[in-house]
Amino acid sequence: MHNHLRHSLVAQILDCIVDAHDRHTMLLAALVCAVGIYASIAIARHAARSSGAVRIRWGSTSVLSSGCTAWATHFIVLLAYQPNMRVAFEPVLTAISLTCAVVGIGGGVVVSLSSRRGPRQFAAGVIIGVGVAALHYVGQSAYLVQGTIRWDLTLVIPSIIVSLPIFGFSMMAIASRNRTWQTCAAPLMLLGIAILHFCGMAAMTLQQDPSIEFPSDAVAPQTITPIVAGISLALIALAFLGWRFDLAATARIRQDRKRLRDLADVALEGLLITQNNIIIAANRSIERLSGLKQDDLTGSEVSRLLPALELTTLLENEEREANLIGVDGIIVPVRVLRSTVPLGHSVQTVIAVRDQRERLRTEEKMRRLAFADPLTGLPNRTKFTELLERHTCTERRTDQGLAILLIDLDSFKIVNDTLGHAVGDAVLQDVSIRLSTLVKDRGIVARLGGDEFVVMLTGDVSDVSAFDIASKVVEQLGARPFDIDGRTIHIGASVGLALFPEDGGDPSSLLRNADLAMYLAKSEGKGTVRRFEKILHERLQERQSLEAGLRIALSSGQLEVHYQPLVDAASGRITSAEALVRWRHPSLGLIAPATFISLAEETGLIVPLGTFVLKTACAEAATWPPEIGLAVNLSPAQFHDKSIASIVASAIEDAHLLPQRLEVEVTEGVLLADTGATLETLNRLRSMGVRVSMDDFGTGYSSLSYLRRFPFDRLKIDRSFVRGIPSDAESVAIARAIITMSTCLGLLVTVEGVETAEQYAFAVSEGCTSIQGYYISRPMRAEAFAAFLIAWNNQAPPNPSTGRKIAEKSIVLHHSDLRSVLNW
């Protein structure tokens, strides 16, 4: 039954269209409707491009044009209707129908302009549809016939229900950014109007009644036709005007786009000009970047080039990483920036595309430079520390072992100094290759800096396997010489071993303890492997405590200068004294120089320490008799300071000491550093009147050449040669040879370390200049030395034993604690 009813309604509508209407007039109505809709949309677009009062004026014109289009279309189709009886139009309802159309369309436009979102546009279309529906059915109520009219609601109600969504979709199409959707707007609106009219006309059933008379104000069709014709002509004029507006706007947009493209081509970055996610133009940089031509890009979606980029989520001026897909599927890493540019009445989206390949290559290079050693390509200290932290965390979770081998090359400095840094660099590169070959996949090799390498052994590592690999490292670097540019170079390696977690529970302590073990290996003769022991840590703590205490001692008066006398071998009188520093610790007591002097040299404290001794000794020596000289040691570190001669001159001047009374003692370590600068400094000291002596003569490598090159006044025979005299024939021969050579060269000779009467007698008999040692006196404080000096020289003892007894008796009378000081 429903199918039959549906078939009956469709047949009724078709019969109304085919049999009851004049086809030519209906075509005219469709033309008027199409022209009016185009005019309305074109004028509306022009209004959208305008602003202020002009926008309101053209917007109102568009609304009025739309209402007139619907009204004219409706009445033209009514005029095309042929009921075969007299017809007329009721004027009031006719005017009201036009008002309904204008008001409904105006209300819909106001709602549409408030938001471009789909639901709001659909609602605006429904409001317009209500106005058009009111136009049709009020207009049909104004249609008078000489008879009676009966309405079929089964056609009226569905026509309204069906047409309203169509009007809604037509407004959504107008507001859409998709061109295909936009082209559907006018046909959809025309379809909605057609459904309302033909369903409404088919719903009327007319029955002629000659007795019915038209009202006196009824308007004949011949009267309303010119009105409709005039409105139609006005719509045509508006359509032409809108067409002109569109042409002008299109020309401006085309010109603006061309200008935008010209500007874009100047940019080094790639630029995509898009609208509604469609590429309108692209600059030459994009062509170079993607390998695609402008014609290939124009009209395609942005996702063709940037598939993973969501423009809807990309904020204005927000930069984002993306991948550009070029020709043949080449992936180019890029950085994109989105910006909107108003162009005419529309908004263009400009996407800046920056090639990131060079930046990424630079970052990768910087990353390699930051984490890799540029000479060997091995991980550097920063990268190794990061890897060590990562592996210690992993090994802690898996309960597996880990070992650190800290490797320091032996004799590498000599290679650098004698053969040059280029050869040294080649050796380091060869070392890195040997270590990497030896370790392979059992661990990681890194260069910490200089000639220091480190190996981290991972996996199931035991102390035995780690020690075995460490021994192979020593063998590989020490037993096999290096062949660099035809030169055969021999170096060695000292290795410190520390196991995780036994020898350190964190990366820093593990490296520190391996470093301590390595220094132990170096101190025990080099070319060996030593594993960390807890006693090394205790020694480190003691050393750190001692260093901190020494810094305090320099500023708090804990350091003292003691003096050991030198006796003239011929007269037996004291002629000078050597200044020796002592540290009187508040809790540890008197600390021997051997304990802290080497520490001072390693930490650089030897410079202020040496300056303190020099100035203190000069000041105290100025109080001695003028014939008594002073000897002060200068360390190699002090000679690195180019102003050492000025410091000596200042100390002499401040103390009002004659320069001839001062003698500076240097070792061969000073001479090895920089012979040119050292010679210049020694000559400056000699020119001031200061004497120069070589201390510990005979213990170095090239002492005889130094005697010829440097301006020495005195040689001091080292105590190691004196210790065996007179029982050791070799020691006697060496000491005798040095004394004889010095006499021939016109140099003074001091024999130091004399501890027995036999040694003293030997020194006197061999003709040395002066004698120094415990046999005469231990080093003593300044006041004790002054008293000892007076007692010794006043007696002028013919032999040392008598002199010592006289001096002891004299000094005890003035200093009750002298015996403990001199340790007699």
Tab-separated table of N, CA and C in Angstrom, residues 229-322:
chain	number	residue	atom	x	y	z
A	229	ALA	N	9.206	40.477	-14.884
A	229	ALA	CA	10.200	40.690	-15.932
A	229	ALA	C	11.220	41.737	-15.507
A	230	GLY	N	10.718	42.821	-14.850
A	230	GLY	CA	11.627	43.858	-14.393
A	230	GLY	C	12.603	43.335	-13.344
A	231	ILE	N	12.072	42.537	-12.406
A	231	ILE	CA	12.956	41.947	-11.391
A	231	ILE	C	13.978	41.027	-12.042
A	232	SER	N	13.546	40.276	-13.045
A	232	SER	CA	14.463	39.365	-13.740
A	232	SER	C	15.566	40.140	-14.447
A	233	LEU	N	15.181	41.252	-15.099
A	233	LEU	CA	16.200	42.060	-15.766
A	233	LEU	C	17.191	42.645	-14.746
A	234	ALA	N	16.617	43.067	-13.592
A	234	ALA	CA	17.504	43.593	-12.551
A	234	ALA	C	18.478	42.526	-12.065
A	235	LEU	N	17.985	41.289	-11.952
A	235	LEU	CA	18.861	40.199	-11.538
A	235	LEU	C	19.949	39.952	-12.572
A	236	ILE	N	19.546	40.053	-13.866
A	236	ILE	CA	20.546	39.872	-14.920
A	236	ILE	C	21.611	40.963	-14.828
A	237	ALA	N	21.149	42.194	-14.557
A	237	ALA	CA	22.101	43.292	-14.417
A	237	ALA	C	23.037	43.064	-13.225
A	238	LEU	N	22.438	42.604	-12.119
A	238	LEU	CA	23.267	42.298	-10.956
A	238	LEU	C	24.245	41.165	-11.252
A	239	ALA	N	23.773	40.157	-12.013
A	239	ALA	CA	24.658	39.045	-12.365
A	239	ALA	C	25.831	39.544	-13.198
A	240	PHE	N	25.545	40.460	-14.131
A	240	PHE	CA	26.612	41.014	-14.941
A	240	PHE	C	27.585	41.799	-14.069
A	241	LEU	N	27.018	42.587	-13.136
A	241	LEU	CA	27.861	43.351	-12.233
A	241	LEU	C	28.723	42.428	-11.358
A	242	GLY	N	28.078	41.361	-10.863
A	242	GLY	CA	28.836	40.387	-10.066
A	242	GLY	C	29.917	39.706	-10.873
A	243	TRP	N	29.571	39.453	-12.148
A	243	TRP	CA	30.574	38.839	-13.030
A	243	TRP	C	31.772	39.754	-13.201
A	244	ARG	N	31.493	41.075	-13.358
A	244	ARG	CA	32.575	42.033	-13.460
A	244	ARG	C	33.391	42.064	-12.158
A	245	PHE	N	32.678	42.026	-11.048
A	245	PHE	CA	33.385	41.999	-9.763
A	245	PHE	C	34.288	40.774	-9.655
A	246	ASP	N	33.753	39.622	-10.066
A	246	ASP	CA	34.539	38.385	-10.012
A	246	ASP	C	35.759	38.456	-10.910
A	247	LEU	N	35.548	39.014	-12.122
A	247	LEU	CA	36.681	39.133	-13.041
A	247	LEU	C	37.768	40.022	-12.450
A	248	ALA	N	37.326	41.161	-11.891
A	248	ALA	CA	38.306	42.077	-11.309
A	248	ALA	C	39.014	41.435	-10.122
A	249	ALA	N	38.222	40.742	-9.269
A	249	ALA	CA	38.828	40.091	-8.102
A	249	ALA	C	39.781	38.989	-8.528
A	250	THR	N	39.367	38.236	-9.558
A	250	THR	CA	40.235	37.163	-10.045
A	250	THR	C	41.536	37.722	-10.613
A	251	ALA	N	41.411	38.842	-11.350
A	251	ALA	CA	42.608	39.463	-11.904
A	251	ALA	C	43.532	39.955	-10.791
A	252	ARG	N	42.927	40.561	-9.740
A	252	ARG	CA	43.746	41.029	-8.625
A	252	ARG	C	44.420	39.861	-7.904
A	253	ILE	N	43.638	38.802	-7.703
A	253	ILE	CA	44.207	37.636	-7.019
A	253	ILE	C	45.331	37.028	-7.857
A	254	ARG	N	45.080	36.956	-9.189
A	254	ARG	CA	46.113	36.399	-10.055
A	254	ARG	C	47.376	37.257	-10.012
A	255	GLN	N	47.183	38.593	-9.988
A	255	GLN	CA	48.321	39.502	-9.924
A	255	GLN	C	49.034	39.382	-8.572
A	256	ASP	N	48.223	39.297	-7.495
A	256	ASP	CA	48.823	39.151	-6.163
A	256	ASP	C	49.574	37.836	-6.039
A	257	ARG	N	48.976	36.782	-6.598
A	257	ARG	CA	49.651	35.484	-6.550
A	257	ARG	C	50.956	35.518	-7.340
A	258	LYS	N	50.922	36.198	-8.477
A	258	LYS	CA	52.148	36.307	-9.272
A	258	LYS	C	53.213	37.086	-8.494
A	259	ARG	N	52.791	38.183	-7.843
A	259	ARG	CA	53.729	38.962	-7.047
A	259	ARG	C	54.263	38.124	-5.885
A	260	LEU	N	53.354	37.343	-5.273
A	260	LEU	CA	53.754	36.492	-4.159
A	260	LEU	C	54.735	35.420	-4.620
A	261	ARG	N	54.466	34.866	-5.829
A	261	ARG	CA	55.377	33.846	-6.366
A	261	ARG	C	56.739	34.452	-6.688
A	262	ASP	N	56.733	35.689	-7.243
A	262	ASP	CA	57.999	36.352	-7.563
A	262	ASP	C	58.805	36.598	-6.292
A	263	LEU	N	58.118	37.028	-5.239
A	263	LEU	CA	58.805	37.234	-3.976
A	263	LEU	C	59.294	35.910	-3.398
A	264	ALA	N	58.468	34.876	-3.566
A	264	ALA	CA	58.840	33.563	-3.035
A	264	ALA	C	60.073	33.012	-3.727
A	265	ASP	N	60.206	33.320	-5.031
A	265	ASP	CA	61.363	32.804	-5.767
A	265	ASP	C	62.668	33.438	-5.294
A	266	VAL	N	62.572	34.611	-4.688
A	266	VAL	CA	63.774	35.252	-4.173
A	266	VAL	C	64.261	34.552	-2.901
A	267	ALA	N	63.336	33.951	-2.164
A	267	ALA	CA	63.675	33.335	-0.879
A	267	ALA	C	64.544	32.103	-1.085
A	268	LEU	N	65.506	31.913	-0.192
A	268	LEU	CA	66.348	30.719	-0.236
A	268	LEU	C	65.597	29.497	0.276
A	269	GLU	N	64.665	29.720	1.201
A	269	GLU	CA	63.877	28.617	1.730
A	269	GLU	C	62.795	28.225	0.732
A	270	GLY	N	62.374	26.983	0.793
A	270	GLY	CA	61.265	26.541	-0.025
A	270	GLY	C	59.961	27.096	0.498
A	271	LEU	N	59.095	27.598	-0.407
A	271	LEU	CA	57.811	28.165	-0.005
A	271	LEU	C	56.692	27.509	-0.799
A	272	LEU	N	55.673	27.067	-0.093
A	272	LEU	CA	54.451	26.537	-0.697
A	272	LEU	C	53.315	27.492	-0.388
A	273	ILE	N	52.637	27.979	-1.437
A	273	ILE	CA	51.455	28.832	-1.247
A	273	ILE	C	50.241	27.949	-1.460
A	274	THR	N	49.429	27.801	-0.426
A	274	THR	CA	48.318	26.843	-0.476
A	274	THR	C	47.014	27.533	-0.112
A	275	GLN	N	45.948	26.911	-0.566
A	275	GLN	CA	44.603	27.329	-0.170
A	275	GLN	C	43.751	26.072	-0.037
A	276	ASN	N	43.164	25.949	1.148
A	276	ASN	CA	42.339	24.758	1.414
A	276	ASN	C	43.126	23.472	1.210
A	277	ASN	N	44.408	23.500	1.672
A	277	ASN	CA	45.281	22.323	1.622
A	277	ASN	C	45.694	21.952	0.202
A	278	ILE	N	45.446	22.842	-0.768
A	278	ILE	CA	45.831	22.619	-2.162
A	278	ILE	C	46.974	23.575	-2.506
A	279	ILE	N	48.007	23.063	-3.145
A	279	ILE	CA	49.150	23.882	-3.525
A	279	ILE	C	48.777	24.757	-4.719
A	280	ILE	N	48.844	26.065	-4.509
A	280	ILE	CA	48.549	27.021	-5.581
A	280	ILE	C	49.826	27.384	-6.333
A	281	ALA	N	50.912	27.532	-5.575
A	281	ALA	CA	52.188	27.886	-6.195
A	281	ALA	C	53.313	27.399	-5.297
A	282	ALA	N	54.474	27.263	-5.907
A	282	ALA	CA	55.679	26.864	-5.166
A	282	ALA	C	56.861	27.590	-5.783
A	283	ASN	N	57.843	27.934	-4.966
A	283	ASN	CA	58.991	28.668	-5.509
A	283	ASN	C	60.059	27.710	-6.029
A	284	ARG	N	61.113	28.294	-6.574
A	284	ARG	CA	62.155	27.481	-7.204
A	284	ARG	C	62.908	26.642	-6.175
A	285	SER	N	63.014	27.142	-4.945
A	285	SER	CA	63.705	26.368	-3.907
A	285	SER	C	62.985	25.056	-3.648
A	286	ILE	N	61.661	25.083	-3.690
A	286	ILE	CA	60.887	23.839	-3.529
A	286	ILE	C	61.159	22.905	-4.699
A	287	GLU	N	61.258	23.463	-5.895
A	287	GLU	CA	61.557	22.627	-7.057
A	287	GLU	C	62.915	21.943	-6.899
A	288	ARG	N	63.922	22.721	-6.445
A	288	ARG	CA	65.242	22.121	-6.243
A	288	ARG	C	65.200	21.095	-5.114
A	289	LEU	N	64.446	21.387	-4.082
A	289	LEU	CA	64.403	20.519	-2.909
A	289	LEU	C	63.705	19.193	-3.221
A	290	SER	N	62.609	19.279	-3.969
A	290	SER	CA	61.811	18.082	-4.216
A	290	SER	C	62.142	17.393	-5.536
A	291	GLY	N	62.737	18.150	-6.480
A	291	GLY	CA	62.980	17.574	-7.803
A	291	GLY	C	61.753	17.600	-8.692
A	292	LEU	N	60.657	18.213	-8.232
A	292	LEU	CA	59.406	18.303	-8.992
A	292	LEU	C	59.249	19.695	-9.571
A	293	LYS	N	58.640	19.778	-10.766
A	293	LYS	CA	58.424	21.056	-11.408
A	293	LYS	C	57.180	21.744	-10.838
A	294	GLN	N	57.089	23.069	-11.087
A	294	GLN	CA	55.956	23.864	-10.607
A	294	GLN	C	54.629	23.293	-11.093
A	295	ASP	N	54.595	22.882	-12.379
A	295	ASP	CA	53.348	22.357	-12.942
A	295	ASP	C	52.938	21.057	-12.265
A	296	ASP	N	53.920	20.258	-11.845
A	296	ASP	CA	53.599	19.000	-11.168
A	296	ASP	C	53.038	19.246	-9.767
A	297	LEU	N	53.462	20.347	-9.160
A	297	LEU	CA	53.045	20.622	-7.783
A	297	LEU	C	51.709	21.352	-7.716
A	298	THR	N	51.483	22.295	-8.647
A	298	THR	CA	50.277	23.113	-8.603
A	298	THR	C	49.027	22.242	-8.741
A	299	GLY	N	48.088	22.450	-7.837
A	299	GLY	CA	46.834	21.706	-7.858
A	299	GLY	C	46.844	20.442	-7.028
A	300	SER	N	48.040	20.008	-6.586
A	300	SER	CA	48.095	18.795	-5.763
A	300	SER	C	47.977	19.165	-4.292
A	301	GLU	N	47.649	18.182	-3.469
A	301	GLU	CA	47.495	18.429	-2.042
A	301	GLU	C	48.874	18.525	-1.372
A	302	VAL	N	48.892	19.253	-0.265
A	302	VAL	CA	50.137	19.418	0.476
A	302	VAL	C	50.673	18.067	0.938
A	303	SER	N	49.780	17.150	1.248
A	303	SER	CA	50.186	15.831	1.744
A	303	SER	C	51.004	15.058	0.721
A	304	ARG	N	50.972	15.491	-0.545
A	304	ARG	CA	51.809	14.809	-1.543
A	304	ARG	C	53.281	15.036	-1.237
A	305	LEU	N	53.616	16.260	-0.820
A	305	LEU	CA	54.999	16.576	-0.481
A	305	LEU	C	55.313	16.281	0.977
A	306	LEU	N	54.364	16.609	1.863
A	306	LEU	CA	54.574	16.464	3.308
A	306	LEU	C	53.501	15.546	3.864
A	307	PRO	N	53.656	14.249	3.679
A	307	PRO	CA	52.564	13.319	4.016
A	307	PRO	C	52.216	13.267	5.495
A	308	ALA	N	53.177	13.468	6.364
A	308	ALA	CA	52.904	13.318	7.798
A	308	ALA	C	52.530	14.642	8.468
A	309	LEU	N	52.459	15.714	7.695
A	309	LEU	CA	52.192	17.023	8.278
A	309	LEU	C	50.690	17.279	8.362
A	310	GLU	N	50.200	17.569	9.567
A	310	GLU	CA	48.796	17.908	9.781
A	310	GLU	C	48.689	19.425	9.877
A	311	LEU	N	48.233	20.066	8.783
A	311	LEU	CA	48.143	21.519	8.773
A	311	LEU	C	47.139	22.028	9.798
A	312	THR	N	46.110	21.226	10.077
A	312	THR	CA	45.078	21.675	11.018
A	312	THR	C	45.622	21.792	12.433
A	313	THR	N	46.669	21.021	12.752
A	313	THR	CA	47.244	21.073	14.104
A	313	THR	C	48.485	21.955	14.176
A	314	LEU	N	48.901	22.485	13.009
A	314	LEU	CA	50.086	23.331	12.977
A	314	LEU	C	49.673	24.774	13.218
A	315	LEU	N	50.096	25.320	14.355
A	315	LEU	CA	49.703	26.674	14.726
A	315	LEU	C	50.451	27.703	13.889
A	316	GLU	N	49.911	28.920	13.889
A	316	GLU	CA	50.529	30.022	13.170
A	316	GLU	C	51.940	30.281	13.700
A	317	ASN	N	52.925	30.365	12.789
A	317	ASN	CA	54.331	30.650	13.119
A	317	ASN	C	54.957	29.590	14.022
A	318	GLU	N	54.389	28.394	14.045
A	318	GLU	CA	54.976	27.295	14.822
A	318	GLU	C	55.865	26.461	13.909
A	319	GLU	N	57.084	26.187	14.341
A	319	GLU	CA	58.005	25.361	13.559
A	319	GLU	C	57.854	23.905	13.965
A	320	ARG	N	57.982	23.036	12.955
A	320	ARG	CA	57.831	21.617	13.235
A	320	ARG	C	58.719	20.812	12.281
A	321	GLU	N	59.256	19.718	12.817
A	321	GLU	CA	60.068	18.820	11.994
A	321	GLU	C	59.150	17.959	11.119
A	322	ALA	N	59.580	17.700	9.880
A	322	ALA	CA	58.797	16.872	8.965
A	322	ALA	C	59.739	16.257	7.936
